[in-house]
Coordinates of C-alpha atoms and ligand atoms in Angstrom, one line a residue:
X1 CA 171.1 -11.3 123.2
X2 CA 173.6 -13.5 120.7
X3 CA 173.8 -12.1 118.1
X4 CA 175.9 -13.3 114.7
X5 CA 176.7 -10.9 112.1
X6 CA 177.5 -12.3 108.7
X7 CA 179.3 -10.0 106.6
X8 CA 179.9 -10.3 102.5
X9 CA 182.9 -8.7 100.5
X10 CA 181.3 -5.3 99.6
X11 CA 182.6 -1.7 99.9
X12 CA 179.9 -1.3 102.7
X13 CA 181.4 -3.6 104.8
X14 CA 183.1 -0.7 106.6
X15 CA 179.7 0.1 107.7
X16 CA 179.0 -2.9 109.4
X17 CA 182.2 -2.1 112.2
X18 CA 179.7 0.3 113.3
X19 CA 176.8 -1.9 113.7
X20 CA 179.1 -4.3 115.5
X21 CA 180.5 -1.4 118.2
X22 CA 176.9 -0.2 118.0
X23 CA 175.5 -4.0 119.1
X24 CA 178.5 -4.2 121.8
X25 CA 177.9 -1.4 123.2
X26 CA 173.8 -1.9 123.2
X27 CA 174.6 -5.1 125.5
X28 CA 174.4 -7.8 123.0
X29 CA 177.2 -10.4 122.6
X30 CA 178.7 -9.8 119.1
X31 CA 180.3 -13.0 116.7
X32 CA 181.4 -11.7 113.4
X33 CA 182.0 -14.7 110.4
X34 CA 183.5 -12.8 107.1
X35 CA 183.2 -14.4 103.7
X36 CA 186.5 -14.8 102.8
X37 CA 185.6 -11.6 100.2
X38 CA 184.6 -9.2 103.0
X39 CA 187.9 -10.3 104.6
X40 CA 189.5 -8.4 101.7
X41 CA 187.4 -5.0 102.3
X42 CA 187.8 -5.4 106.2
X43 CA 190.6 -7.0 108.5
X44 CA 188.9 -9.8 110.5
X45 CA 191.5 -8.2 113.5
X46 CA 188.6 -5.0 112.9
X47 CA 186.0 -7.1 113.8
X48 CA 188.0 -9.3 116.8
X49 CA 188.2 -6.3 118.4
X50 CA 185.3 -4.9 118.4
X51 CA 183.2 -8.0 119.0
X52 CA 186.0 -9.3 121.7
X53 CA 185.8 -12.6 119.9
X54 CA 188.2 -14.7 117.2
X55 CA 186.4 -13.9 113.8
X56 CA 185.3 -17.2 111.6
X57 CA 186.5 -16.5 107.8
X58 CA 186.9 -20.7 106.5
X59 CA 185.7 -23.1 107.5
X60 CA 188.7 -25.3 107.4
X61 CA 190.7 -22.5 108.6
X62 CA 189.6 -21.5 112.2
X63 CA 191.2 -18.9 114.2
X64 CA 191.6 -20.8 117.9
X65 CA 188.5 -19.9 120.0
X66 CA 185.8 -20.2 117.2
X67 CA 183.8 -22.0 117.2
X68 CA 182.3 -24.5 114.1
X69 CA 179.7 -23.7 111.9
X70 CA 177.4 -26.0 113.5
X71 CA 177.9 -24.6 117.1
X72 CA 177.5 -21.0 115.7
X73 CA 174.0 -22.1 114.7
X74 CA 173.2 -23.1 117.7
X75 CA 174.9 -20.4 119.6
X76 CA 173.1 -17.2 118.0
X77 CA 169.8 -15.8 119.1
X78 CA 169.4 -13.6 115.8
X79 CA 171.7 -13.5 112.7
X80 CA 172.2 -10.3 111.1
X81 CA 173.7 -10.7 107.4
X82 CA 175.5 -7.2 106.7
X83 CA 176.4 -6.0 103.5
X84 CA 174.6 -8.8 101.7
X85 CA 175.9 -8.6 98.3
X86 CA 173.9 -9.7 95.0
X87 CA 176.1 -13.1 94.7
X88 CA 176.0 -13.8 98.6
X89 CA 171.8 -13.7 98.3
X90 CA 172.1 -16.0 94.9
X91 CA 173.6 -18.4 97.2
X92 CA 171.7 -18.6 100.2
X93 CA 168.4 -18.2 98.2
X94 CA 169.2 -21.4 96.5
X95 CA 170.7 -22.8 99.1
X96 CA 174.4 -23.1 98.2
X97 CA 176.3 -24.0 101.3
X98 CA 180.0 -23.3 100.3
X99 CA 181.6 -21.1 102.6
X100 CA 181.3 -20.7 106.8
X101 CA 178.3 -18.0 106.4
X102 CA 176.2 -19.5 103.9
X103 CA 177.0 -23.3 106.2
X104 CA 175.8 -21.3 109.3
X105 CA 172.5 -19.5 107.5
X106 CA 171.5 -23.2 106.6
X107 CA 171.5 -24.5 110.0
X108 CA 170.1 -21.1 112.0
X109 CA 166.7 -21.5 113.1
X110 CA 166.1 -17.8 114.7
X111 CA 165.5 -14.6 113.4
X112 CA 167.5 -13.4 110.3
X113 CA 167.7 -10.0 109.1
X114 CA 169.3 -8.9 105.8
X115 CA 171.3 -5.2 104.9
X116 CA 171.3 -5.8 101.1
X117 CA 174.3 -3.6 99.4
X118 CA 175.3 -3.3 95.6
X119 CA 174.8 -1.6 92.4
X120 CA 171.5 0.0 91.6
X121 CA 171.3 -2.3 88.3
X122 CA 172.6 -5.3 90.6
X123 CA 169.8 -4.9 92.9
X124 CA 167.1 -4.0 90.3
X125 CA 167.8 -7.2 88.1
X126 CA 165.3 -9.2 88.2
X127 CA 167.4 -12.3 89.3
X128 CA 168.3 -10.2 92.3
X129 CA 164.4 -9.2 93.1
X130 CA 163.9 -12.7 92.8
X131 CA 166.0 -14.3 95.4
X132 CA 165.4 -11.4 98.1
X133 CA 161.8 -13.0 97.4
X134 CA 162.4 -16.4 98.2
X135 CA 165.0 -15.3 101.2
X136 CA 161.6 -13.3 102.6
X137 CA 159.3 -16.2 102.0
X138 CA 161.8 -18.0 104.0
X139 CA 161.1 -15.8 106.7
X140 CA 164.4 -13.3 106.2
X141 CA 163.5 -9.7 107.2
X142 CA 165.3 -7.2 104.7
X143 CA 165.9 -3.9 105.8
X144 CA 167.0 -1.4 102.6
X145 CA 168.9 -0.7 100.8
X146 CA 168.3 3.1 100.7
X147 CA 168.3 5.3 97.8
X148 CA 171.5 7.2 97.6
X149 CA 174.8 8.0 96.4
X150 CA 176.8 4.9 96.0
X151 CA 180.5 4.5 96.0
X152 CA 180.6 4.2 92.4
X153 CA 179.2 7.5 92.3
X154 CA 176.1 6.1 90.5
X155 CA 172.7 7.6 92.5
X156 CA 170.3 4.4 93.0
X157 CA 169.1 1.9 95.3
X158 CA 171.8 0.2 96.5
X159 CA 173.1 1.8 99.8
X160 CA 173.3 -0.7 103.0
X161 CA 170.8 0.6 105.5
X162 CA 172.3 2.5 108.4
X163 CA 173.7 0.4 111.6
X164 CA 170.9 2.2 113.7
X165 CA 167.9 1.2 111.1
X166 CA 169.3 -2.4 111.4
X167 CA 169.3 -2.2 115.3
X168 CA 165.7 -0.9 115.2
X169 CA 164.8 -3.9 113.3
X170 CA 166.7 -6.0 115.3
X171 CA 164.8 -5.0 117.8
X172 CA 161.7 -5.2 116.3
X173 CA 161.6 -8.7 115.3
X174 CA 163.0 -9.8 118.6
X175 CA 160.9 -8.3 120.9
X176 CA 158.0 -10.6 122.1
X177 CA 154.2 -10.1 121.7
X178 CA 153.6 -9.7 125.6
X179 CA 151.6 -6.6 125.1
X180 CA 149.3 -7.4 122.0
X181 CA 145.6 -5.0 122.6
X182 CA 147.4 -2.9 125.4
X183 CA 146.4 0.8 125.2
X184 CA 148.9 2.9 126.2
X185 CA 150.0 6.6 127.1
X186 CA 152.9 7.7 127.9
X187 CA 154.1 11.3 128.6
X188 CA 158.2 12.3 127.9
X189 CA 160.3 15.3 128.5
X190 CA 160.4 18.8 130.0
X191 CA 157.5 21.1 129.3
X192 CA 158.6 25.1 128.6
X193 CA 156.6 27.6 130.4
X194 CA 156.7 31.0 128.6
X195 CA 157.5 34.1 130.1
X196 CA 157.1 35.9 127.0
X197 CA 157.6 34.8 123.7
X198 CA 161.3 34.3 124.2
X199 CA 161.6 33.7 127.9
X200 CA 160.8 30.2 129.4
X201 CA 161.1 28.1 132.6
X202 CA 162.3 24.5 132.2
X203 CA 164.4 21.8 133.0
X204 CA 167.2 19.6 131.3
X205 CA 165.2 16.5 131.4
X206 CA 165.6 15.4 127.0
X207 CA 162.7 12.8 127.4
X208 CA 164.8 9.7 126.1
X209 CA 162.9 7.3 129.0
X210 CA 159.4 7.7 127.8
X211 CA 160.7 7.4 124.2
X212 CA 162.1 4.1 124.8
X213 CA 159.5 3.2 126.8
X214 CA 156.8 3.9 124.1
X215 CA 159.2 2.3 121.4
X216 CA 159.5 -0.7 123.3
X217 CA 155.5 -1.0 123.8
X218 CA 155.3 -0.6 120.5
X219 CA 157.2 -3.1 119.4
X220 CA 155.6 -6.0 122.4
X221 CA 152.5 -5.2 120.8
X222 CA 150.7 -2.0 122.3
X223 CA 148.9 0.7 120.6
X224 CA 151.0 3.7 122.0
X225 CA 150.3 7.0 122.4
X226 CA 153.3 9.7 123.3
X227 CA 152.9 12.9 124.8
X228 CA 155.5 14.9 124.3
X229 CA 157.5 18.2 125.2
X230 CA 159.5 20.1 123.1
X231 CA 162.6 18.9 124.6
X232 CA 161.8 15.3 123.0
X233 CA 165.4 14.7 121.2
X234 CA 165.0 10.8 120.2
X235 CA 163.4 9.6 117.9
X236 CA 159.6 7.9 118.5
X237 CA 158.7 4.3 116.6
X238 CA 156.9 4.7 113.6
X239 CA 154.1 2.6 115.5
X240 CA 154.2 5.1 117.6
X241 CA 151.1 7.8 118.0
X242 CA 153.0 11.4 118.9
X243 CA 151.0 14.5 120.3
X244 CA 153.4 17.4 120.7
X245 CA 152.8 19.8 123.3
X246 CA 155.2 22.7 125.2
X247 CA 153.3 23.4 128.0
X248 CA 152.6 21.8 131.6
X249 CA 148.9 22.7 130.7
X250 CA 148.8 21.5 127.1
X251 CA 149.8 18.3 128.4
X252 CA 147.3 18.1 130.9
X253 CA 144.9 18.4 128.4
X254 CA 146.6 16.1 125.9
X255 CA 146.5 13.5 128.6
X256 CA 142.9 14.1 129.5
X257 CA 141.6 13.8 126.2
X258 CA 143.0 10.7 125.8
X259 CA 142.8 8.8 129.2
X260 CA 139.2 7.6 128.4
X261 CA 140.9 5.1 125.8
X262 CA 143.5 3.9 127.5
X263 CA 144.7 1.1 129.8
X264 CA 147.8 1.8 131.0
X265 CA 149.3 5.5 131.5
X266 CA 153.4 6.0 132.6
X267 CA 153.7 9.6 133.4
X268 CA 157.7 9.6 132.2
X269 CA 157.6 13.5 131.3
X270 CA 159.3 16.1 133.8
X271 CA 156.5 18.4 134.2
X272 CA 157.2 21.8 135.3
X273 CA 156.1 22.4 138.6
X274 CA 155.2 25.8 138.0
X275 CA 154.6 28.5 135.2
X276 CA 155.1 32.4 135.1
X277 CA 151.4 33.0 136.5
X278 CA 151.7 36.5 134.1
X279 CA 152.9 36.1 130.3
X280 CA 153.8 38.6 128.2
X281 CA 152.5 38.7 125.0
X282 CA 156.0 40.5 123.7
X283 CA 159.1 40.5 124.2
X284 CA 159.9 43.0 126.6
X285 CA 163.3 45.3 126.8
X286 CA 165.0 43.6 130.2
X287 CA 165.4 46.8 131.8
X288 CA 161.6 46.9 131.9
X289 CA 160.9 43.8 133.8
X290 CA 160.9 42.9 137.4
X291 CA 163.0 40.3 138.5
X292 CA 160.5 39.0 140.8
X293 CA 158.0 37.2 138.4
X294 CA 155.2 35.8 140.6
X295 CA 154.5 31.6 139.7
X296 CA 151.1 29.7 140.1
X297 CA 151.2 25.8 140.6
X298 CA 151.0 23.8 137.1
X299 CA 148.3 20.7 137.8
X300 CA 149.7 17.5 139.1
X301 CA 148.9 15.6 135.4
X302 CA 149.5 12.2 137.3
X303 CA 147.9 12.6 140.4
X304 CA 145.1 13.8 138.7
X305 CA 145.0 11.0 136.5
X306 CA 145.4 8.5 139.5
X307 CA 142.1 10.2 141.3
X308 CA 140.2 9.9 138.1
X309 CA 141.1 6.7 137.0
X310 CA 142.8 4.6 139.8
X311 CA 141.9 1.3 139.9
X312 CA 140.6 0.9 136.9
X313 CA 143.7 1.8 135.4
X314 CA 147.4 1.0 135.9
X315 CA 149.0 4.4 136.5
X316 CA 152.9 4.5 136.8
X317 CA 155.2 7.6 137.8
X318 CA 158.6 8.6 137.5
X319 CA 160.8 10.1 140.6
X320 CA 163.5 11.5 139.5
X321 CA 165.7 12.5 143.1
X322 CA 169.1 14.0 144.0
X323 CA 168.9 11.5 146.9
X324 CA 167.1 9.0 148.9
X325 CA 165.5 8.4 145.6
X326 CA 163.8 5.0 146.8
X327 CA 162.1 6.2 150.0
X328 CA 160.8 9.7 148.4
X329 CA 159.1 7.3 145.1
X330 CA 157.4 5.4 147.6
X331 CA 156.4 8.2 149.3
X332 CA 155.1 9.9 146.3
X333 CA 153.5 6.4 144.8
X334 CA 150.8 6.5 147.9
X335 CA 150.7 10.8 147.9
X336 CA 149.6 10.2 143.9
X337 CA 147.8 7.1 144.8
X338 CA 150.3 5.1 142.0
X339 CA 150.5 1.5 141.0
X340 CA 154.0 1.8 140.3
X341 CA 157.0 4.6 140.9
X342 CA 160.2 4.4 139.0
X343 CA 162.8 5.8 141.2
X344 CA 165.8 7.5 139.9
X345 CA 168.8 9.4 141.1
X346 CA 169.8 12.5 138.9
X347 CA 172.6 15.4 139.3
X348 CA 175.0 12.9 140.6
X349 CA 176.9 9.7 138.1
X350 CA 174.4 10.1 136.0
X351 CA 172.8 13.1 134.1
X352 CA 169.8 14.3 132.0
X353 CA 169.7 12.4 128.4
X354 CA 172.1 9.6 129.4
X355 CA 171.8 6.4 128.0
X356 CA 173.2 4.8 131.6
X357 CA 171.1 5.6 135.1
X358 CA 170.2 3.8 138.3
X359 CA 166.6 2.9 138.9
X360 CA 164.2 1.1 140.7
X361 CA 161.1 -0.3 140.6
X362 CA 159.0 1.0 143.4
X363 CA 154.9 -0.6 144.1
X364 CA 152.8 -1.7 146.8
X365 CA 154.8 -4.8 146.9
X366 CA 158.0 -3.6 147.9
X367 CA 161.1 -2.4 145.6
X368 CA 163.0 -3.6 143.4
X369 CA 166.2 -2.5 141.8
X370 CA 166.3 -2.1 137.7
X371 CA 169.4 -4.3 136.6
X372 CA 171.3 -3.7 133.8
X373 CA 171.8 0.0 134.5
X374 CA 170.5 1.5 131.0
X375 CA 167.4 3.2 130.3
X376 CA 166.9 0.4 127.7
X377 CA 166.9 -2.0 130.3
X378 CA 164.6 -0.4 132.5
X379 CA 162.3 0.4 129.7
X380 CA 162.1 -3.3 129.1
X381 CA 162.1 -4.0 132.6
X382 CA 158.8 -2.0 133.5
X383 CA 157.5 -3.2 130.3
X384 CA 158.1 -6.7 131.9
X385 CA 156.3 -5.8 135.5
X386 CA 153.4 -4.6 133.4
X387 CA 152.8 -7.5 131.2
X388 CA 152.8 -10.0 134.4
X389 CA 150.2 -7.6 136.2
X390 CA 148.2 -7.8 133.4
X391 CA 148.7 -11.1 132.9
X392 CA 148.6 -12.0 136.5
X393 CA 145.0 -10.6 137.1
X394 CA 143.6 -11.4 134.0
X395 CA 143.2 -7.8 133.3
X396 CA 144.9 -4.2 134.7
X397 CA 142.7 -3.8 137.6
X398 CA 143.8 -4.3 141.0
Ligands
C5P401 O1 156.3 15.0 142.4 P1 157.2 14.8 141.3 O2 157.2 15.8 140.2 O3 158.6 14.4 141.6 O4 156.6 13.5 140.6 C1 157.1 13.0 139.4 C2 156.0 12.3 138.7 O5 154.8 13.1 138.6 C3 156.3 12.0 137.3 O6 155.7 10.8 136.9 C4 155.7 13.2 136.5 O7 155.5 12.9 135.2 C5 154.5 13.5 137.3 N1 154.1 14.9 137.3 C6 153.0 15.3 136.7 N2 152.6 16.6 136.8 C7 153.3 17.5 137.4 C8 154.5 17.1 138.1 C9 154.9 15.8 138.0 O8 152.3 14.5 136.1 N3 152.9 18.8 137.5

């Protein structure tokens, strides 16, 4: 996505050098304008380099390579406005077109979403609470400030809201409305099978693909449910319904209980195959035990999902392979009797809980491979593949 960042002359403008490396590095192509203010709490060289781009300051003053106010407009997909200071919002609430990021707010059509930063008093006045409700009615999504400790020292609201809440909002308003009355479960992350109280089998898998998965429903519109291991690190969308479980057997039942009210399950958790078939109820002394512990096969969650429910359903698996990834998902898609099989290559490049992996999409219909090469990206893609089936047959059925 283009994405413009506006940033006024407050002390948390430092803040917003994070947001920018954090929207580069999500994908998104950065364009930073300062007010000529901000210019004096950051260096517009900060921002060049971390956006790749010349930085707008003036309007009559343009570094070569930006481009005008007008084309800016045009350019940007979203516009994030970060710090926005008390006088900035008096501005663009009133419409005062004076400087390049007030000129460029006036002619941006797309979504705009506001980090307001300044004095607790500053933001409490009521001229203050005033224009941030105009700038909403205008359609500007405000996200903060937080309650905190300010640079003054002074404890208040006032605090610019974190880069990551304003890329979750980002997010959020971008993301379309594909899935609107979708039901959907989704399982993520290792389960822990006890040996004794201290003692467990598991695996390294951190669950970050079924979170962003289930965050990404959320946000196109679906009522999601998570199932989730211990190992779950990342956190879940506040849209988003969490059941917490730590065994392979817990989350059988979770998913059983649940199945009857949905549409759509993705089986993203990495099961444990297995669990000690004996489990101490202590914590014995090691010389005590045996080191062969005998195991009994945890249920197949998914396959026993895709027998229940299977055409009536969309059901969607995960294959997580140290090799030949592609052939063994669709091998497993038509053992589980599976819509879909996300294939995926682990131990190699690419570890557990890493944002970056290879994938592909694996159906009925032949493969094809994720692009992008994040989890993000595949989480939307899949998301993507969903919405046409649904779409496509007027329903989720085959
Ligand atoms: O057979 P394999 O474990 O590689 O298959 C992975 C897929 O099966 C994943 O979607 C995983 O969530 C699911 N699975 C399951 N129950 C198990 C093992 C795997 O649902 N006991």
């Amino acid at each position: 996505m283009r994405v413009l960042v506006g940033v006024s002359g407050g002390i948390a403008a430092y803040k917003s050098c994070e947001l920018v490396s954090r929207l580069v590095q999500s994908g998104h192509e950065v364009r930073v304008i300062l007010t000529p203010k901000a210019a004096e709490f950051v260096a517009p060289m900060t921002f060049r380099a971390l956006s790749g781009h010349p930085v707008s300051t003036s309007v009559v003053d343009e570094p070569e390579g930006a481009l005008s106010h007008i084309a800016l407009s045009h350019w940007a997909d979203a516009l994030i406005i970060a710090p926005a200071t008390a006088s900035l919002m008096a501005r663009l609430a009133t419409g005062l077109a004076d400087d390049m990021l007030s000129l460029v707010y006036l002619g941006f059509r797309g979504h705009v979403i506001m980090a307001p930063a300044m004095e607790p008093d500053m933001w409490r006045h009521p001229r203050t609470q005033a224009n941030a409700r105009i700038l909403n009615d205008d359609g500007v999504v405000m996200v903060g400030p937080g309650e905190g400790r300010l640079a003054s020292g002074r404890i208040g609201p006032g605090r610019m809201a974190e880069p990551a809440e304003v890329l979750e909002r980002l997010g959020d308003v971008t993301a379309p409305h594909d899935l609107s009355g979708l039901r959907m479960l989704i399982t993520a992350g290792s389960t822990w099978e006890p040996f004794d109280p201290v003692r467990l089998l598991t695996n390294p898998s951190t669950g970050l693909m079924g979170v962003l998965i289930a965050n990404q429903a959320a946000r196109r519109g679906a009522r999601v449910v998570l199932v989730k291991g211990p190992s779950v690190i990342a956190p879940a969308h506040a849209a988003v319904e969490q059941l917490g479980v730590t065994t392979a057997l817990q989350m059988a039942e979770a998913v059983h209980s649940r199945m009857p009210d949905v549409d759509i399950f993705v089986g993203a958790a990495a099961v444990s195959d297995f669990r000690p078939a004996e489990q101490l109820a202590r914590k014995a002394p090691k010389e005590s035990l045996s080191l062969t512990w005998r195991m009994e096969p945890n249920p197949d969650i998914i396959r026993d999902v895709a027998q229940r429910y299977g055409g009536q359903k969309l059901i969607i698996g995960f294959a997580a392979q140290t090799e030949d990834a592609v052939r063994q998902a669709q091998e497993k898609r038509q053992a589980k009797g599976l819509d879909a099989m996300v294939a995926n290559v682990v131990g190699g490049r690419h570890g557990f809980g890493e944002a970056k992996h290879e994938a592909w999409l694996v159906t009925a219909d032949g493969v094809d491979a994720m692009t992008g090469g994040t989890k993000q990206d595949t989480a939307e893609q899949l998301l993507d593949w969903i919405s046409r089936r649904v779409q496509g047959d007027g329903g989720w059925n085959r």
